[in-house]
Amino acid sequence: MRNLSNTDVENFVSYLHTMISYKTNKPLSIKGQKLSLDTVKSLIRWCQLHRPEDVPQTEIFIGNEYRGVNSKLRIEFIPYDVVTQIYEA
């Protein structure tokens, strides 16, 4: 796995887009594709901690492989003076 690169990750994602589920004979859902990629990411992350000589030293996941899927919500904070006004009302 030492020679993995971001190009390999992109090719894997492209493969997942074309993969047919063995159970349903339909294309994999986005959730299934993301789960597969997350499994590979977990394996790479584990190897980075426990077997660093077996994985690339550079980051191969750019973070937007599945943009918008299960993305974190952006939290907007209410300013303190507005909260004070709401509390007083």
Tab-separated table of N, CA and C in Angstrom:
chain	number	residue	atom	x	y	z
A	1	MET	N	0.809	-1.197	0.000
A	1	MET	CA	0.000	0.000	0.000
A	1	MET	C	0.848	1.254	0.000
A	2	ARG	N	2.145	1.099	0.074
A	2	ARG	CA	3.040	2.244	0.188
A	2	ARG	C	2.967	3.168	-1.023
A	3	ASN	N	2.617	2.653	-2.178
A	3	ASN	CA	2.611	3.446	-3.404
A	3	ASN	C	1.253	4.065	-3.721
A	4	LEU	N	0.306	3.987	-2.807
A	4	LEU	CA	-1.007	4.584	-3.051
A	4	LEU	C	-0.888	6.096	-3.193
A	5	SER	N	-1.719	6.651	-4.063
A	5	SER	CA	-1.723	8.093	-4.259
A	5	SER	C	-3.171	8.574	-4.343
A	6	ASN	N	-3.343	9.884	-4.438
A	6	ASN	CA	-4.677	10.440	-4.576
A	6	ASN	C	-5.326	9.974	-5.877
A	7	THR	N	-4.538	9.758	-6.907
A	7	THR	CA	-5.061	9.250	-8.173
A	7	THR	C	-5.682	7.872	-7.978
A	8	ASP	N	-5.053	7.033	-7.171
A	8	ASP	CA	-5.598	5.718	-6.877
A	8	ASP	C	-6.935	5.833	-6.134
A	9	VAL	N	-7.022	6.790	-5.223
A	9	VAL	CA	-8.276	7.007	-4.494
A	9	VAL	C	-9.366	7.452	-5.468
A	10	GLU	N	-9.041	8.371	-6.376
A	10	GLU	CA	-10.009	8.820	-7.373
A	10	GLU	C	-10.450	7.672	-8.273
A	11	ASN	N	-9.521	6.802	-8.651
A	11	ASN	CA	-9.876	5.644	-9.468
A	11	ASN	C	-10.776	4.683	-8.694
A	12	PHE	N	-10.513	4.516	-7.402
A	12	PHE	CA	-11.352	3.661	-6.569
A	12	PHE	C	-12.769	4.228	-6.469
A	13	VAL	N	-12.879	5.542	-6.300
A	13	VAL	CA	-14.194	6.179	-6.241
A	13	VAL	C	-14.924	5.993	-7.578
A	14	SER	N	-14.221	6.133	-8.690
A	14	SER	CA	-14.826	5.902	-10.009
A	14	SER	C	-15.300	4.463	-10.141
A	15	TYR	N	-14.512	3.528	-9.643
A	15	TYR	CA	-14.911	2.124	-9.655
A	15	TYR	C	-16.181	1.916	-8.830
A	16	LEU	N	-16.247	2.557	-7.667
A	16	LEU	CA	-17.440	2.421	-6.826
A	16	LEU	C	-18.678	2.956	-7.527
A	17	HIS	N	-18.513	4.001	-8.341
A	17	HIS	CA	-19.650	4.550	-9.085
A	17	HIS	C	-20.198	3.545	-10.095
A	18	THR	N	-19.355	2.672	-10.585
A	18	THR	CA	-19.781	1.714	-11.612
A	18	THR	C	-20.091	0.332	-11.046
A	19	MET	N	-19.808	0.112	-9.781
A	19	MET	CA	-19.981	-1.216	-9.178
A	19	MET	C	-21.459	-1.572	-9.014
A	20	ILE	N	-21.773	-2.822	-9.282
A	20	ILE	CA	-23.124	-3.345	-9.142
A	20	ILE	C	-23.194	-4.175	-7.861
A	21	SER	N	-24.246	-3.949	-7.078
A	21	SER	CA	-24.430	-4.694	-5.835
A	21	SER	C	-24.715	-6.169	-6.147
A	22	TYR	N	-24.085	-7.053	-5.382
A	22	TYR	CA	-24.306	-8.480	-5.584
A	22	TYR	C	-25.704	-8.899	-5.136
A	23	LYS	N	-26.242	-8.211	-4.137
A	23	LYS	CA	-27.555	-8.576	-3.604
A	23	LYS	C	-28.705	-8.091	-4.479
A	24	THR	N	-28.615	-6.853	-4.954
A	24	THR	CA	-29.748	-6.253	-5.661
A	24	THR	C	-29.567	-6.173	-7.168
A	25	ASN	N	-28.378	-6.433	-7.658
A	25	ASN	CA	-28.055	-6.287	-9.082
A	25	ASN	C	-28.334	-4.875	-9.589
A	26	LYS	N	-28.191	-3.898	-8.703
A	26	LYS	CA	-28.344	-2.490	-9.050
A	26	LYS	C	-27.064	-1.776	-8.645
A	27	PRO	N	-26.842	-0.569	-9.181
A	27	PRO	CA	-25.647	0.180	-8.768
A	27	PRO	C	-25.651	0.438	-7.264
A	28	LEU	N	-24.454	0.508	-6.689
A	28	LEU	CA	-24.341	0.795	-5.261
A	28	LEU	C	-24.918	2.172	-4.958
A	29	SER	N	-25.564	2.286	-3.827
A	29	SER	CA	-26.076	3.579	-3.404
A	29	SER	C	-24.901	4.468	-2.997
A	30	ILE	N	-25.161	5.758	-2.913
A	30	ILE	CA	-24.126	6.695	-2.463
A	30	ILE	C	-23.665	6.313	-1.064
A	31	LYS	N	-24.618	5.906	-0.229
A	31	LYS	CA	-24.279	5.498	1.133
A	31	LYS	C	-23.351	4.284	1.119
A	32	GLY	N	-23.629	3.322	0.259
A	32	GLY	CA	-22.781	2.140	0.141
A	32	GLY	C	-21.396	2.470	-0.382
A	33	GLN	N	-21.339	3.394	-1.352
A	33	GLN	CA	-20.054	3.820	-1.889
A	33	GLN	C	-19.228	4.514	-0.808
A	34	LYS	N	-19.881	5.398	-0.066
A	34	LYS	CA	-19.178	6.122	0.991
A	34	LYS	C	-18.713	5.173	2.085
A	35	LEU	N	-19.525	4.188	2.430
A	35	LEU	CA	-19.141	3.208	3.442
A	35	LEU	C	-17.895	2.440	3.006
A	36	SER	N	-17.841	2.072	1.738
A	36	SER	CA	-16.662	1.363	1.218
A	36	SER	C	-15.419	2.248	1.300
A	37	LEU	N	-15.560	3.498	0.891
A	37	LEU	CA	-14.419	4.410	0.957
A	37	LEU	C	-14.010	4.666	2.402
A	38	ASP	N	-14.970	4.803	3.300
A	38	ASP	CA	-14.654	5.022	4.716
A	38	ASP	C	-13.906	3.831	5.306
A	39	THR	N	-14.239	2.632	4.849
A	39	THR	CA	-13.535	1.439	5.316
A	39	THR	C	-12.072	1.473	4.875
A	40	VAL	N	-11.841	1.850	3.633
A	40	VAL	CA	-10.463	1.963	3.145
A	40	VAL	C	-9.721	3.057	3.914
A	41	LYS	N	-10.397	4.194	4.151
A	41	LYS	CA	-9.776	5.276	4.920
A	41	LYS	C	-9.388	4.801	6.310
A	42	SER	N	-10.281	4.051	6.955
A	42	SER	CA	-9.994	3.553	8.304
A	42	SER	C	-8.776	2.644	8.297
A	43	LEU	N	-8.693	1.796	7.292
A	43	LEU	CA	-7.537	0.903	7.176
A	43	LEU	C	-6.244	1.694	7.006
A	44	ILE	N	-6.277	2.709	6.143
A	44	ILE	CA	-5.088	3.538	5.924
A	44	ILE	C	-4.724	4.291	7.199
A	45	ARG	N	-5.717	4.850	7.879
A	45	ARG	CA	-5.457	5.590	9.125
A	45	ARG	C	-4.860	4.671	10.197
A	46	TRP	N	-5.372	3.447	10.296
A	46	TRP	CA	-4.833	2.487	11.265
A	46	TRP	C	-3.377	2.195	10.932
A	47	CYS	N	-3.110	1.983	9.642
A	47	CYS	CA	-1.734	1.697	9.232
A	47	CYS	C	-0.811	2.885	9.492
A	48	GLN	N	-1.326	4.104	9.343
A	48	GLN	CA	-0.493	5.273	9.618
A	48	GLN	C	-0.062	5.317	11.076
A	49	LEU	N	-0.907	4.809	11.961
A	49	LEU	CA	-0.564	4.781	13.383
A	49	LEU	C	0.332	3.606	13.753
A	50	HIS	N	0.005	2.436	13.224
A	50	HIS	CA	0.662	1.215	13.691
A	50	HIS	C	1.696	0.642	12.731
A	51	ARG	N	1.612	0.974	11.462
A	51	ARG	CA	2.568	0.465	10.472
A	51	ARG	C	2.933	1.570	9.485
A	52	PRO	N	3.519	2.648	9.953
A	52	PRO	CA	3.777	3.796	9.076
A	52	PRO	C	4.700	3.496	7.900
A	53	GLU	N	5.496	2.449	8.014
A	53	GLU	CA	6.397	2.118	6.905
A	53	GLU	C	5.658	1.469	5.735
A	54	ASP	N	4.395	1.054	5.950
A	54	ASP	CA	3.639	0.356	4.905
A	54	ASP	C	2.651	1.237	4.153
A	55	VAL	N	2.529	2.490	4.533
A	55	VAL	CA	1.565	3.381	3.875
A	55	VAL	C	2.276	4.651	3.418
A	56	PRO	N	1.651	5.400	2.512
A	56	PRO	CA	2.289	6.643	2.040
A	56	PRO	C	2.492	7.645	3.168
A	57	GLN	N	3.548	8.415	3.057
A	57	GLN	CA	3.827	9.447	4.049
A	57	GLN	C	2.980	10.694	3.812
A	58	THR	N	2.536	10.895	2.579
A	58	THR	CA	1.725	12.070	2.251
A	58	THR	C	0.248	11.730	2.358
A	59	GLU	N	-0.579	12.753	2.485
A	59	GLU	CA	-2.022	12.579	2.586
A	59	GLU	C	-2.579	12.198	1.217
A	60	ILE	N	-3.349	11.113	1.149
A	60	ILE	CA	-3.910	10.685	-0.135
A	60	ILE	C	-5.411	10.965	-0.231
A	61	PHE	N	-6.054	11.322	0.865
A	61	PHE	CA	-7.471	11.658	0.854
A	61	PHE	C	-7.595	13.174	0.943
A	62	ILE	N	-8.256	13.779	-0.049
A	62	ILE	CA	-8.344	15.230	-0.060
A	62	ILE	C	-9.583	15.737	0.668
A	63	GLY	N	-10.501	14.840	1.025
A	63	GLY	CA	-11.626	15.236	1.856
A	63	GLY	C	-12.906	15.558	1.119
A	64	ASN	N	-12.892	15.616	-0.184
A	64	ASN	CA	-14.124	15.919	-0.883
A	64	ASN	C	-14.506	14.811	-1.867
A	65	GLU	N	-14.166	13.589	-1.535
A	65	GLU	CA	-14.492	12.479	-2.416
A	65	GLU	C	-15.999	12.321	-2.580
A	66	TYR	N	-16.715	12.502	-1.483
A	66	TYR	CA	-18.175	12.456	-1.519
A	66	TYR	C	-18.695	13.743	-0.899
A	67	ARG	N	-18.566	14.810	-1.627
A	67	ARG	CA	-18.939	16.134	-1.154
A	67	ARG	C	-20.442	16.196	-0.909
A	68	GLY	N	-20.817	16.705	0.254
A	68	GLY	CA	-22.221	16.911	0.569
A	68	GLY	C	-22.908	15.733	1.215
A	69	VAL	N	-22.310	14.566	1.196
A	69	VAL	CA	-22.911	13.400	1.819
A	69	VAL	C	-22.487	13.372	3.275
A	70	ASN	N	-23.457	13.418	4.152
A	70	ASN	CA	-23.203	13.420	5.589
A	70	ASN	C	-22.245	14.534	5.999
A	71	SER	N	-22.339	15.659	5.304
A	71	SER	CA	-21.449	16.757	5.664
A	71	SER	C	-21.872	17.348	7.001
A	72	LYS	N	-20.920	17.885	7.701
A	72	LYS	CA	-21.198	18.456	9.003
A	72	LYS	C	-21.998	19.739	8.835
A	73	LEU	N	-22.919	19.946	9.734
A	73	LEU	CA	-23.717	21.152	9.696
A	73	LEU	C	-22.890	22.335	10.159
A	74	ARG	N	-23.082	23.448	9.515
A	74	ARG	CA	-22.421	24.669	9.944
A	74	ARG	C	-23.319	25.317	10.986
A	75	ILE	N	-22.788	25.574	12.128
A	75	ILE	CA	-23.568	26.132	13.220
A	75	ILE	C	-23.336	27.636	13.266
A	76	GLU	N	-24.416	28.373	13.200
A	76	GLU	CA	-24.351	29.822	13.309
A	76	GLU	C	-24.671	30.192	14.756
A	77	PHE	N	-23.818	30.969	15.390
A	77	PHE	CA	-24.026	31.369	16.766
A	77	PHE	C	-24.745	32.711	16.825
A	78	ILE	N	-25.638	32.813	17.785
A	78	ILE	CA	-26.339	34.073	18.012
A	78	ILE	C	-25.435	34.948	18.879
A	79	PRO	N	-25.224	36.197	18.472
A	79	PRO	CA	-24.377	37.086	19.275
A	79	PRO	C	-24.937	37.258	20.692
A	80	TYR	N	-24.044	37.501	21.623
A	80	TYR	CA	-24.420	37.601	23.034
A	80	TYR	C	-25.444	38.696	23.284
A	81	ASP	N	-25.284	39.862	22.618
A	81	ASP	CA	-26.236	40.949	22.852
A	81	ASP	C	-27.636	40.596	22.364
A	82	VAL	N	-27.736	39.820	21.293
A	82	VAL	CA	-29.044	39.381	20.804
A	82	VAL	C	-29.655	38.375	21.777
A	83	VAL	N	-28.851	37.479	22.305
A	83	VAL	CA	-29.349	36.524	23.298
A	83	VAL	C	-29.854	37.250	24.525
A	84	THR	N	-29.150	38.295	24.932
A	84	THR	CA	-29.561	39.097	26.086
A	84	THR	C	-30.918	39.754	25.819
A	85	GLN	N	-31.099	40.293	24.622
A	85	GLN	CA	-32.377	40.908	24.269
A	85	GLN	C	-33.505	39.883	24.254
A	86	ILE	N	-33.225	38.685	23.745
A	86	ILE	CA	-34.239	37.623	23.725
A	86	ILE	C	-34.600	37.232	25.160
A	87	TYR	N	-33.587	37.112	25.988
A	87	TYR	CA	-33.819	36.727	27.382
A	87	TYR	C	-34.654	37.766	28.117
A	88	GLU	N	-34.356	39.043	27.862
A	88	GLU	CA	-35.100	40.115	28.518
A	88	GLU	C	-36.540	40.183	28.034
A	89	ALA	N	-36.758	39.848	26.775
A	89	ALA	CA	-38.116	39.886	26.214
A	89	ALA	C	-38.944	38.767	26.799
